[in-house]
Short mmCIF file of N, CA and C in Angstrom, two decimals:
data_model
loop_
_atom_site.label_atom_id
_atom_site.label_comp_id
_atom_site.label_asym_id
_atom_site.label_seq_id
_atom_site.Cartn_x
_atom_site.Cartn_y
_atom_site.Cartn_z
N MET A 26 -92.16 -136.16 3.34
CA MET A 26 -93.16 -136.94 2.95
C MET A 26 -94.27 -135.97 1.98
N THR A 27 -94.45 -136.94 0.80
CA THR A 27 -95.52 -136.16 0.10
C THR A 27 -96.82 -135.97 0.58
N ASP A 28 -97.66 -135.23 0.03
CA ASP A 28 -99.11 -135.01 0.31
C ASP A 28 -99.74 -136.69 0.18
N GLN A 29 -99.48 -137.31 -0.81
CA GLN A 29 -100.06 -138.35 -1.12
C GLN A 29 -99.70 -139.44 -0.08
N ASP A 30 -98.61 -139.33 0.62
CA ASP A 30 -98.24 -140.30 1.59
C ASP A 30 -98.96 -140.11 2.88
N LEU A 31 -98.92 -138.64 3.10
CA LEU A 31 -99.81 -138.17 4.25
C LEU A 31 -101.12 -138.61 4.18
N ILE A 32 -101.90 -138.52 3.25
CA ILE A 32 -103.18 -138.80 3.07
C ILE A 32 -103.28 -140.30 3.24
N ARG A 33 -102.44 -140.89 2.73
CA ARG A 33 -102.65 -142.52 2.69
C ARG A 33 -102.52 -142.78 4.30
N ILE A 34 -101.61 -142.53 4.83
CA ILE A 34 -101.32 -142.78 6.15
C ILE A 34 -102.61 -142.36 7.19
N SER A 35 -103.10 -141.13 6.61
CA SER A 35 -104.14 -140.43 7.46
C SER A 35 -105.41 -141.33 7.62
N VAL A 36 -105.52 -142.25 6.72
CA VAL A 36 -106.73 -143.15 6.62
C VAL A 36 -106.73 -143.98 8.13
N ALA A 37 -105.65 -144.24 8.45
CA ALA A 37 -105.38 -145.34 9.52
C ALA A 37 -105.05 -144.49 10.76
N GLN A 38 -104.45 -143.37 10.49
CA GLN A 38 -104.06 -142.43 11.60
C GLN A 38 -104.42 -140.94 11.42
N PRO A 39 -105.80 -140.65 11.52
CA PRO A 39 -106.25 -139.32 11.33
C PRO A 39 -105.64 -138.20 11.80
N GLU A 40 -105.03 -138.27 12.70
CA GLU A 40 -104.10 -137.02 13.00
C GLU A 40 -102.96 -136.52 12.23
N THR A 41 -102.51 -137.56 11.31
CA THR A 41 -101.67 -137.35 10.40
C THR A 41 -102.43 -136.06 9.18
N PHE A 42 -103.69 -136.11 9.31
CA PHE A 42 -104.05 -135.29 8.09
C PHE A 42 -103.80 -133.75 8.59
N GLY A 43 -103.59 -133.41 9.81
CA GLY A 43 -103.13 -132.21 10.37
C GLY A 43 -101.75 -131.60 9.37
N GLN A 44 -101.07 -132.45 9.06
CA GLN A 44 -99.89 -131.77 8.24
C GLN A 44 -100.31 -131.53 7.02
N ILE A 45 -101.59 -131.96 6.34
CA ILE A 45 -101.92 -131.55 5.23
C ILE A 45 -102.41 -130.11 5.26
N PHE A 46 -103.47 -129.81 6.28
CA PHE A 46 -103.78 -128.63 6.75
C PHE A 46 -102.55 -127.65 6.83
N ASP A 47 -101.39 -128.03 7.73
CA ASP A 47 -100.50 -127.10 8.13
C ASP A 47 -99.75 -126.44 6.75
N ARG A 48 -99.72 -127.56 5.78
CA ARG A 48 -99.06 -127.27 4.53
C ARG A 48 -99.86 -126.39 3.60
N HIS A 49 -101.01 -126.65 3.72
CA HIS A 49 -102.03 -125.92 2.60
C HIS A 49 -102.96 -124.99 2.98
N ALA A 50 -103.24 -124.77 4.20
CA ALA A 50 -104.35 -124.00 4.73
C ALA A 50 -104.23 -122.60 4.42
N THR A 51 -103.00 -121.94 4.60
CA THR A 51 -102.62 -120.43 4.20
C THR A 51 -102.88 -120.28 2.58
N THR A 52 -102.44 -121.19 1.98
CA THR A 52 -102.67 -120.88 0.56
C THR A 52 -104.20 -120.98 0.12
N ILE A 53 -104.75 -122.05 0.45
CA ILE A 53 -106.11 -122.21 0.21
C ILE A 53 -107.04 -120.98 0.92
N HIS A 54 -106.67 -120.56 2.00
CA HIS A 54 -107.35 -119.36 2.67
C HIS A 54 -107.24 -118.03 1.75
N HIS A 55 -105.85 -117.84 1.30
CA HIS A 55 -105.53 -116.49 0.53
C HIS A 55 -106.37 -116.80 -0.78
N TYR A 56 -106.50 -117.75 -1.26
CA TYR A 56 -107.39 -117.86 -2.67
C TYR A 56 -108.74 -117.57 -2.23
N LEU A 57 -109.43 -118.15 -1.35
CA LEU A 57 -110.65 -117.99 -1.01
C LEU A 57 -110.96 -116.41 -0.51
N ALA A 58 -110.01 -115.90 0.32
CA ALA A 58 -110.04 -114.45 0.60
C ALA A 58 -109.96 -113.52 -0.52
N ARG A 59 -109.24 -113.85 -1.44
CA ARG A 59 -109.29 -112.83 -2.68
C ARG A 59 -110.66 -113.14 -3.53
N ARG A 60 -111.26 -114.10 -3.25
CA ARG A 60 -112.62 -114.36 -4.05
C ARG A 60 -113.90 -113.88 -3.30
N VAL A 61 -113.82 -113.95 -1.73
CA VAL A 61 -114.96 -113.44 -1.01
C VAL A 61 -114.68 -112.90 0.34
N GLY A 62 -113.48 -112.40 0.45
CA GLY A 62 -113.18 -111.74 1.67
C GLY A 62 -112.79 -112.71 2.75
N ARG A 63 -111.94 -112.10 3.64
CA ARG A 63 -111.34 -112.75 4.85
C ARG A 63 -112.34 -113.29 5.74
N SER A 64 -113.33 -112.95 6.10
CA SER A 64 -114.32 -113.46 7.09
C SER A 64 -114.97 -114.64 6.51
N LEU A 65 -115.49 -114.71 5.18
CA LEU A 65 -116.20 -115.86 4.78
C LEU A 65 -115.04 -116.90 4.25
N ALA A 66 -113.69 -116.39 3.87
CA ALA A 66 -112.70 -117.39 3.76
C ALA A 66 -112.15 -118.28 4.72
N ASP A 67 -112.52 -117.68 6.27
CA ASP A 67 -112.01 -118.37 7.29
C ASP A 67 -112.94 -119.80 7.25
N ASP A 68 -114.37 -119.37 7.17
CA ASP A 68 -115.35 -120.38 7.32
C ASP A 68 -114.96 -121.42 5.95
N LEU A 69 -114.83 -120.89 4.92
CA LEU A 69 -114.72 -121.88 3.73
C LEU A 69 -113.47 -122.62 3.81
N THR A 70 -112.33 -121.99 4.35
CA THR A 70 -111.26 -122.70 4.39
C THR A 70 -111.50 -124.11 5.56
N ALA A 71 -111.93 -123.54 6.58
CA ALA A 71 -112.35 -124.81 7.49
C ALA A 71 -113.38 -125.57 6.83
N GLU A 72 -114.30 -125.49 6.11
CA GLU A 72 -115.07 -126.44 5.45
C GLU A 72 -114.41 -127.24 4.45
N THR A 73 -113.33 -126.45 3.55
CA THR A 73 -112.73 -127.18 2.66
C THR A 73 -112.13 -128.36 3.24
N PHE A 74 -111.31 -128.01 4.24
CA PHE A 74 -110.37 -129.08 4.97
C PHE A 74 -111.26 -130.02 5.79
N LEU A 75 -112.36 -129.76 6.21
CA LEU A 75 -113.27 -130.82 6.78
C LEU A 75 -113.87 -131.68 5.60
N ILE A 76 -114.17 -131.28 4.63
CA ILE A 76 -114.58 -132.08 3.43
C ILE A 76 -113.51 -133.10 3.01
N ALA A 77 -112.20 -132.50 2.79
CA ALA A 77 -110.94 -133.05 2.49
C ALA A 77 -110.97 -134.38 3.48
N PHE A 78 -110.93 -134.01 4.65
CA PHE A 78 -110.63 -134.95 5.71
C PHE A 78 -111.61 -136.09 5.54
N ARG A 79 -112.86 -135.69 5.50
CA ARG A 79 -114.04 -136.87 5.42
C ARG A 79 -113.75 -137.48 3.92
N ARG A 80 -113.31 -137.13 2.94
CA ARG A 80 -113.06 -137.80 1.80
C ARG A 80 -111.64 -138.38 1.46
N ARG A 81 -110.87 -138.25 2.30
CA ARG A 81 -109.42 -138.71 2.37
C ARG A 81 -109.20 -140.13 1.96
N ASP A 82 -110.02 -140.87 2.18
CA ASP A 82 -109.92 -142.25 1.86
C ASP A 82 -110.59 -142.41 0.38
N ASN A 83 -110.87 -141.57 -0.32
CA ASN A 83 -111.37 -141.49 -1.91
C ASN A 83 -110.17 -140.76 -2.56
N TYR A 84 -109.12 -140.37 -1.90
CA TYR A 84 -108.33 -139.20 -2.60
C TYR A 84 -107.49 -140.44 -3.81
N ASP A 85 -107.38 -139.80 -4.87
CA ASP A 85 -106.49 -140.50 -5.89
C ASP A 85 -104.90 -140.27 -5.67
N VAL A 86 -104.41 -141.54 -5.21
CA VAL A 86 -103.15 -141.30 -4.54
C VAL A 86 -102.01 -141.48 -5.68
N SER A 87 -102.55 -141.39 -6.87
CA SER A 87 -101.59 -141.34 -8.01
C SER A 87 -101.19 -139.96 -7.97
N HIS A 88 -101.72 -139.03 -7.52
CA HIS A 88 -101.43 -137.59 -7.41
C HIS A 88 -100.44 -137.22 -6.17
N GLN A 89 -99.42 -136.89 -6.20
CA GLN A 89 -98.45 -136.45 -4.97
C GLN A 89 -98.85 -135.17 -4.28
N ASP A 90 -99.14 -134.31 -5.18
CA ASP A 90 -99.58 -133.01 -4.59
C ASP A 90 -101.15 -132.79 -4.65
N CYS A 91 -101.68 -132.65 -3.34
CA CYS A 91 -102.91 -132.70 -3.30
C CYS A 91 -103.70 -131.06 -3.37
N ARG A 92 -102.82 -130.20 -3.76
CA ARG A 92 -103.36 -128.80 -3.68
C ARG A 92 -104.46 -128.73 -4.91
N PRO A 93 -104.33 -129.33 -5.96
CA PRO A 93 -105.58 -129.29 -7.02
C PRO A 93 -106.87 -129.78 -6.44
N TRP A 94 -106.80 -130.90 -5.84
CA TRP A 94 -107.92 -131.53 -5.19
C TRP A 94 -108.45 -130.49 -4.11
N LEU A 95 -107.63 -129.91 -3.44
CA LEU A 95 -108.10 -128.97 -2.28
C LEU A 95 -108.66 -127.64 -2.83
N TYR A 96 -108.14 -127.25 -3.93
CA TYR A 96 -108.53 -125.98 -4.53
C TYR A 96 -109.96 -126.49 -5.59
N GLY A 97 -110.05 -127.73 -5.94
CA GLY A 97 -111.33 -128.26 -6.21
C GLY A 97 -112.46 -128.05 -5.50
N ILE A 98 -112.24 -128.65 -4.30
CA ILE A 98 -113.25 -128.44 -3.13
C ILE A 98 -113.45 -127.06 -2.80
N ALA A 99 -112.35 -126.24 -2.66
CA ALA A 99 -112.60 -124.98 -2.49
C ALA A 99 -113.68 -124.23 -3.50
N ALA A 100 -113.29 -124.51 -4.92
CA ALA A 100 -113.89 -124.08 -5.79
C ALA A 100 -115.60 -124.38 -5.77
N ASN A 101 -115.77 -125.59 -5.59
CA ASN A 101 -117.07 -126.08 -5.33
C ASN A 101 -117.74 -125.34 -4.20
N LEU A 102 -117.11 -125.00 -3.24
CA LEU A 102 -117.90 -124.48 -1.89
C LEU A 102 -118.10 -122.98 -2.57
N LEU A 103 -117.19 -122.16 -3.22
CA LEU A 103 -117.37 -120.98 -3.76
C LEU A 103 -118.55 -120.81 -4.59
N ARG A 104 -119.01 -121.78 -5.29
CA ARG A 104 -120.34 -121.83 -6.06
C ARG A 104 -121.38 -121.40 -5.32
N GLY A 105 -121.33 -121.72 -4.11
CA GLY A 105 -122.57 -121.44 -3.32
C GLY A 105 -122.43 -120.16 -2.58
N HIS A 106 -121.24 -119.55 -3.00
CA HIS A 106 -120.91 -118.03 -2.27
C HIS A 106 -120.74 -117.09 -3.28
N GLN A 107 -121.28 -117.29 -4.61
CA GLN A 107 -120.82 -116.39 -5.67
C GLN A 107 -121.43 -115.09 -5.53
N ARG A 108 -122.51 -114.78 -4.96
CA ARG A 108 -123.12 -113.64 -4.74
C ARG A 108 -122.19 -112.67 -3.81
N ALA A 109 -121.62 -113.24 -2.92
CA ALA A 109 -120.59 -112.51 -2.01
C ALA A 109 -119.41 -112.24 -2.76
N GLU A 110 -118.93 -113.09 -3.61
CA GLU A 110 -117.79 -112.82 -4.49
C GLU A 110 -118.13 -111.52 -5.35
N ILE A 111 -119.23 -111.56 -6.14
CA ILE A 111 -119.46 -110.76 -6.92
C ILE A 111 -119.70 -109.17 -6.37
N ARG A 112 -120.53 -109.37 -5.19
CA ARG A 112 -120.33 -108.17 -4.18
C ARG A 112 -119.05 -107.48 -4.02
N GLN A 113 -117.90 -108.47 -3.71
CA GLN A 113 -116.68 -107.88 -3.38
C GLN A 113 -116.11 -107.27 -4.52
N TYR A 114 -116.27 -107.83 -5.70
CA TYR A 114 -115.79 -107.17 -6.96
C TYR A 114 -116.33 -105.93 -7.39
N ARG A 115 -117.52 -105.78 -7.12
CA ARG A 115 -118.38 -104.68 -7.35
C ARG A 115 -117.93 -103.48 -6.58
N ALA A 116 -117.56 -103.81 -5.17
CA ALA A 116 -117.13 -102.77 -4.22
C ALA A 116 -115.64 -102.46 -4.62
N LEU A 117 -114.97 -103.27 -4.98
CA LEU A 117 -113.57 -102.92 -5.66
C LEU A 117 -113.74 -102.15 -6.89
N ALA A 118 -114.56 -102.34 -7.78
CA ALA A 118 -114.76 -101.84 -8.98
C ALA A 118 -115.13 -100.14 -8.53
N ARG A 119 -116.05 -100.00 -7.48
CA ARG A 119 -116.41 -98.74 -7.06
C ARG A 119 -115.31 -97.93 -6.21
N THR A 120 -114.80 -98.59 -5.54
CA THR A 120 -113.74 -97.78 -4.73
C THR A 120 -112.33 -97.90 -5.06
N GLY A 121 -112.04 -99.09 -5.63
CA GLY A 121 -110.49 -99.31 -5.98
C GLY A 121 -109.65 -99.67 -4.98
N VAL A 122 -110.21 -100.07 -3.80
CA VAL A 122 -109.63 -100.40 -2.58
C VAL A 122 -110.10 -101.92 -2.45
N ASP A 123 -109.22 -102.84 -2.39
CA ASP A 123 -109.09 -104.14 -2.20
C ASP A 123 -109.37 -104.35 -0.61
N PRO A 124 -110.54 -105.07 -0.12
CA PRO A 124 -110.73 -105.01 1.06
C PRO A 124 -109.87 -106.05 1.83
N VAL A 125 -109.39 -107.10 0.80
CA VAL A 125 -108.31 -108.11 1.42
C VAL A 125 -107.17 -107.51 2.09
N TYR A 126 -106.70 -106.41 1.33
CA TYR A 126 -105.35 -105.55 1.74
C TYR A 126 -105.66 -104.49 2.30
N ALA A 127 -107.05 -103.91 2.34
CA ALA A 127 -107.12 -102.39 2.88
C ALA A 127 -106.55 -102.15 4.10
N ALA A 128 -106.27 -103.11 4.99
CA ALA A 128 -105.59 -102.92 6.38
C ALA A 128 -104.03 -102.68 6.17
N ASP A 129 -103.41 -103.13 5.12
CA ASP A 129 -101.99 -103.17 4.67
C ASP A 129 -101.68 -101.72 4.21
N ASP A 130 -101.15 -100.92 4.90
CA ASP A 130 -100.80 -99.61 4.46
C ASP A 130 -99.69 -99.71 3.10
N ARG A 131 -98.93 -100.51 3.37
CA ARG A 131 -97.78 -100.75 2.05
C ARG A 131 -98.44 -101.14 0.82
N VAL A 132 -99.71 -101.90 0.77
CA VAL A 132 -100.34 -102.03 -0.29
C VAL A 132 -101.07 -100.84 -1.02
N GLU A 133 -101.70 -100.06 -0.10
CA GLU A 133 -102.43 -98.81 -0.27
C GLU A 133 -101.65 -97.93 -0.90
N ALA A 134 -100.35 -97.86 -0.46
CA ALA A 134 -99.32 -96.91 -1.10
C ALA A 134 -99.02 -97.12 -2.55
N ARG A 135 -99.23 -98.40 -2.66
CA ARG A 135 -98.70 -98.82 -4.16
C ARG A 135 -99.95 -98.89 -5.13
N VAL A 136 -100.90 -98.73 -4.80
CA VAL A 136 -102.11 -98.65 -5.62
C VAL A 136 -102.04 -97.21 -6.33
N ASP A 137 -101.40 -97.14 -7.42
CA ASP A 137 -101.11 -95.88 -8.45
C ASP A 137 -102.54 -95.86 -9.41
N ALA A 138 -102.74 -97.39 -9.56
CA ALA A 138 -103.56 -97.40 -10.79
C ALA A 138 -105.00 -97.75 -10.25
N ALA A 139 -105.66 -96.97 -9.38
CA ALA A 139 -107.03 -97.15 -8.85
C ALA A 139 -108.12 -97.39 -10.05
N ASP A 140 -107.93 -96.57 -10.85
CA ASP A 140 -109.04 -96.60 -12.11
C ASP A 140 -108.90 -98.11 -12.83
N GLU A 141 -107.74 -98.48 -13.04
CA GLU A 141 -107.70 -99.73 -13.86
C GLU A 141 -107.99 -100.86 -12.80
N VAL A 142 -107.73 -100.95 -11.60
CA VAL A 142 -108.20 -101.98 -10.74
C VAL A 142 -109.57 -102.04 -10.52
N ARG A 143 -110.50 -100.73 -10.48
CA ARG A 143 -111.78 -100.58 -10.58
C ARG A 143 -112.43 -101.39 -11.85
N ALA A 144 -111.89 -101.18 -12.84
CA ALA A 144 -112.16 -101.52 -14.25
C ALA A 144 -112.11 -103.09 -14.31
N LEU A 145 -110.87 -103.43 -13.80
CA LEU A 145 -110.83 -104.86 -13.63
C LEU A 145 -111.74 -105.85 -12.70
N ALA A 146 -112.02 -105.09 -11.54
CA ALA A 146 -112.81 -105.69 -10.55
C ALA A 146 -114.27 -105.71 -11.31
N GLY A 147 -114.71 -104.68 -11.88
CA GLY A 147 -115.96 -104.73 -12.64
C GLY A 147 -115.89 -105.73 -13.71
N VAL A 148 -114.96 -106.14 -14.41
CA VAL A 148 -115.00 -107.24 -15.29
C VAL A 148 -115.01 -108.52 -14.87
N LEU A 149 -114.32 -108.61 -13.76
CA LEU A 149 -114.36 -109.97 -12.79
C LEU A 149 -115.64 -110.17 -12.33
N ALA A 150 -116.37 -109.18 -11.82
CA ALA A 150 -117.69 -109.45 -11.31
C ALA A 150 -118.75 -109.86 -12.36
N LYS A 151 -118.46 -109.54 -13.67
CA LYS A 151 -119.63 -110.00 -14.89
C LYS A 151 -118.92 -111.18 -15.45
N LEU A 152 -117.68 -111.73 -15.35
CA LEU A 152 -117.47 -113.01 -15.76
C LEU A 152 -118.23 -114.22 -15.65
N ALA A 153 -118.46 -115.05 -16.38
CA ALA A 153 -119.18 -116.26 -16.15
C ALA A 153 -118.39 -116.91 -15.03
N PRO A 154 -119.28 -117.73 -14.10
CA PRO A 154 -118.59 -118.46 -12.97
C PRO A 154 -117.30 -119.20 -13.42
N GLY A 155 -117.56 -120.16 -14.52
CA GLY A 155 -116.47 -121.00 -14.89
C GLY A 155 -115.32 -120.31 -15.48
N GLU A 156 -115.46 -119.03 -16.02
CA GLU A 156 -114.51 -118.22 -16.44
C GLU A 156 -113.64 -117.72 -15.39
N ARG A 157 -114.43 -117.23 -14.37
CA ARG A 157 -113.76 -116.69 -13.10
C ARG A 157 -113.03 -117.64 -12.32
N ASP A 158 -113.40 -118.84 -12.08
CA ASP A 158 -112.83 -120.10 -11.49
C ASP A 158 -111.47 -120.31 -12.18
N VAL A 159 -111.54 -120.35 -13.47
CA VAL A 159 -110.24 -120.84 -14.12
C VAL A 159 -109.27 -119.72 -14.13
N LEU A 160 -109.81 -118.57 -14.30
CA LEU A 160 -108.81 -117.44 -14.15
C LEU A 160 -108.20 -117.27 -12.79
N THR A 161 -108.95 -117.36 -11.76
CA THR A 161 -108.64 -117.13 -10.44
C THR A 161 -107.56 -118.23 -10.00
N LEU A 162 -107.81 -119.44 -10.48
CA LEU A 162 -106.97 -120.69 -10.07
C LEU A 162 -105.63 -120.53 -10.90
N VAL A 163 -105.80 -120.01 -11.97
CA VAL A 163 -104.36 -119.75 -12.93
C VAL A 163 -103.71 -118.52 -12.24
N SER A 164 -104.45 -117.41 -11.97
CA SER A 164 -103.60 -116.19 -11.58
C SER A 164 -103.38 -116.13 -10.29
N GLN A 165 -104.33 -116.42 -9.37
CA GLN A 165 -103.92 -116.33 -7.80
C GLN A 165 -103.44 -117.54 -7.30
N ALA A 166 -103.94 -118.77 -7.43
CA ALA A 166 -103.35 -119.84 -7.04
C ALA A 166 -102.07 -120.34 -7.79
N GLN A 167 -101.85 -119.84 -8.88
CA GLN A 167 -100.70 -120.19 -9.59
C GLN A 167 -100.86 -122.00 -9.99
N LEU A 168 -101.96 -122.30 -10.20
CA LEU A 168 -102.11 -123.86 -10.73
C LEU A 168 -101.65 -123.90 -12.23
N SER A 169 -101.21 -124.95 -12.59
CA SER A 169 -101.04 -124.88 -14.03
C SER A 169 -102.55 -125.54 -14.76
N TYR A 170 -102.40 -125.52 -16.04
CA TYR A 170 -103.80 -125.89 -16.75
C TYR A 170 -104.16 -127.25 -16.38
N PRO A 171 -103.20 -128.37 -16.30
CA PRO A 171 -103.77 -129.60 -15.94
C PRO A 171 -104.17 -129.72 -14.51
N GLU A 172 -103.70 -128.63 -13.74
CA GLU A 172 -104.04 -128.94 -12.36
C GLU A 172 -105.39 -128.18 -12.21
N VAL A 173 -105.71 -126.98 -12.74
CA VAL A 173 -106.86 -126.36 -13.01
C VAL A 173 -107.93 -127.32 -13.38
N ALA A 174 -107.75 -128.09 -14.32
CA ALA A 174 -108.43 -129.11 -15.16
C ALA A 174 -108.86 -130.09 -14.01
N GLN A 175 -107.93 -130.67 -13.26
CA GLN A 175 -108.21 -131.65 -12.24
C GLN A 175 -109.05 -131.04 -11.10
N ALA A 176 -108.56 -129.79 -10.70
CA ALA A 176 -109.48 -129.15 -9.69
C ALA A 176 -110.86 -129.02 -9.80
N LEU A 177 -111.21 -128.49 -11.19
CA LEU A 177 -112.55 -128.21 -11.53
C LEU A 177 -113.29 -129.62 -12.21
N GLY A 178 -112.67 -130.43 -12.47
CA GLY A 178 -112.94 -131.84 -13.15
C GLY A 178 -113.61 -131.44 -14.76
N ILE A 179 -112.60 -130.58 -15.35
CA ILE A 179 -112.89 -130.30 -16.85
C ILE A 179 -111.66 -130.59 -17.50
N PRO A 180 -112.02 -130.71 -18.79
CA PRO A 180 -110.68 -130.99 -19.79
C PRO A 180 -109.87 -129.79 -19.88
N VAL A 181 -108.53 -130.03 -20.08
CA VAL A 181 -107.38 -128.93 -20.31
C VAL A 181 -107.99 -128.02 -21.38
N GLY A 182 -108.52 -128.61 -22.38
CA GLY A 182 -108.86 -127.70 -23.58
C GLY A 182 -110.09 -126.71 -23.09
N THR A 183 -110.76 -127.08 -22.15
CA THR A 183 -111.88 -126.16 -21.60
C THR A 183 -111.35 -125.21 -20.87
N VAL A 184 -110.32 -125.44 -19.97
CA VAL A 184 -109.34 -124.55 -19.13
C VAL A 184 -108.85 -123.45 -20.16
N ARG A 185 -108.33 -124.10 -21.20
CA ARG A 185 -107.70 -122.97 -21.98
C ARG A 185 -108.71 -122.06 -22.91
N SER A 186 -109.86 -122.72 -23.17
CA SER A 186 -110.94 -122.03 -23.77
C SER A 186 -111.34 -120.95 -22.71
N ARG A 187 -111.65 -121.30 -21.47
CA ARG A 187 -112.25 -120.34 -20.85
C ARG A 187 -111.48 -119.24 -20.23
N LEU A 188 -110.03 -119.63 -19.97
CA LEU A 188 -108.94 -118.56 -19.64
C LEU A 188 -108.67 -117.53 -20.79
N HIS A 189 -108.84 -118.18 -22.08
CA HIS A 189 -108.78 -117.19 -23.33
C HIS A 189 -109.79 -116.24 -23.26
N SER A 190 -111.05 -116.73 -23.17
CA SER A 190 -112.05 -115.94 -23.04
C SER A 190 -112.23 -114.68 -22.00
N ALA A 191 -111.84 -115.13 -20.90
CA ALA A 191 -111.56 -114.31 -19.62
C ALA A 191 -110.71 -113.22 -19.96
N ARG A 192 -109.63 -113.77 -20.45
CA ARG A 192 -108.49 -112.64 -20.62
C ARG A 192 -108.87 -111.71 -21.93
N LYS A 193 -109.59 -112.04 -22.70
CA LYS A 193 -110.06 -111.28 -23.89
C LYS A 193 -111.03 -110.27 -23.50
N ARG A 194 -111.84 -110.68 -22.43
CA ARG A 194 -112.66 -109.66 -21.88
C ARG A 194 -112.06 -108.53 -21.16
N ILE A 195 -110.97 -109.08 -20.17
CA ILE A 195 -110.24 -108.15 -19.47
C ILE A 195 -109.55 -107.15 -20.44
N ARG A 196 -108.90 -107.76 -21.41
CA ARG A 196 -107.92 -106.78 -22.25
C ARG A 196 -108.98 -105.92 -22.91
N THR A 197 -109.96 -106.14 -23.39
CA THR A 197 -111.23 -105.17 -23.93
C THR A 197 -111.59 -104.17 -22.83
N ALA A 198 -111.84 -104.67 -21.72
CA ALA A 198 -112.25 -103.73 -20.76
C ALA A 198 -111.25 -102.68 -20.22
N LEU A 199 -110.13 -103.15 -20.27
CA LEU A 199 -108.90 -102.10 -19.78
C LEU A 199 -108.38 -101.47 -20.98
N GLY A 200 -108.57 -101.75 -22.28
CA GLY A 200 -108.22 -101.22 -23.32
C GLY A 200 -106.81 -101.49 -23.94
N HIS A 201 -106.22 -102.51 -23.29
CA HIS A 201 -104.87 -103.22 -23.72
C HIS A 201 -104.80 -104.46 -22.86
N ASP A 202 -103.64 -105.00 -23.09
CA ASP A 202 -103.58 -106.49 -22.61
C ASP A 202 -103.39 -106.73 -21.21
N GLY A 203 -103.14 -105.57 -20.51
CA GLY A 203 -103.24 -105.47 -18.92
C GLY A 203 -102.30 -106.53 -18.41
N GLY A 204 -101.22 -106.86 -18.97
CA GLY A 204 -100.21 -107.63 -18.63
C GLY A 204 -100.69 -109.26 -18.57
N LEU A 205 -101.85 -109.69 -19.15
CA LEU A 205 -102.16 -110.99 -19.11
C LEU A 205 -101.77 -111.70 -20.48
N ASP A 206 -100.81 -112.43 -20.28
CA ASP A 206 -100.46 -113.35 -21.38
C ASP A 206 -101.11 -114.43 -21.48
N ASP A 207 -101.37 -115.22 -22.50
CA ASP A 207 -102.14 -116.44 -22.64
C ASP A 207 -101.30 -117.39 -22.21
N GLU A 208 -100.26 -117.53 -21.96
CA GLU A 208 -99.40 -118.71 -21.51
C GLU A 208 -98.30 -118.33 -20.76
#
């Protein structure tokens, strides 16, 4: 069954919405944790799905995949928590240790470029919220430009513009392209 089918059925059979949670909660949580840390991500993930559940009867069933819709809800919730996100990026910029993965010894062993990680985090902390939202939805959530546009309620051209601007700032800060291609 597609997400579209599950959401449509869940209007009459609310317990069916649990399958939407099972399919997408880990992905949404990972996206949120990268932005504001695991602890706050737990709360925001729960809130994202609570809002989605309450608004499921308004879901545009012309979309089979509900991930952009869920990411849009999560991005809106993040706007209220941007200070925490900026603090997390600043801490990463100072230490080079990503608090999301700090407990994972394998990741720490792979962090050879701590200076570059700190520089990148510093730039992310200074990006405009719209640029940061677009960049993280593309790079972390792996959404396509149309999916990002849908999630944030903006035109695809705005997605491209914000992403280009964010990538340009990152390249400048890192002194090279940093592996960020425009498409």
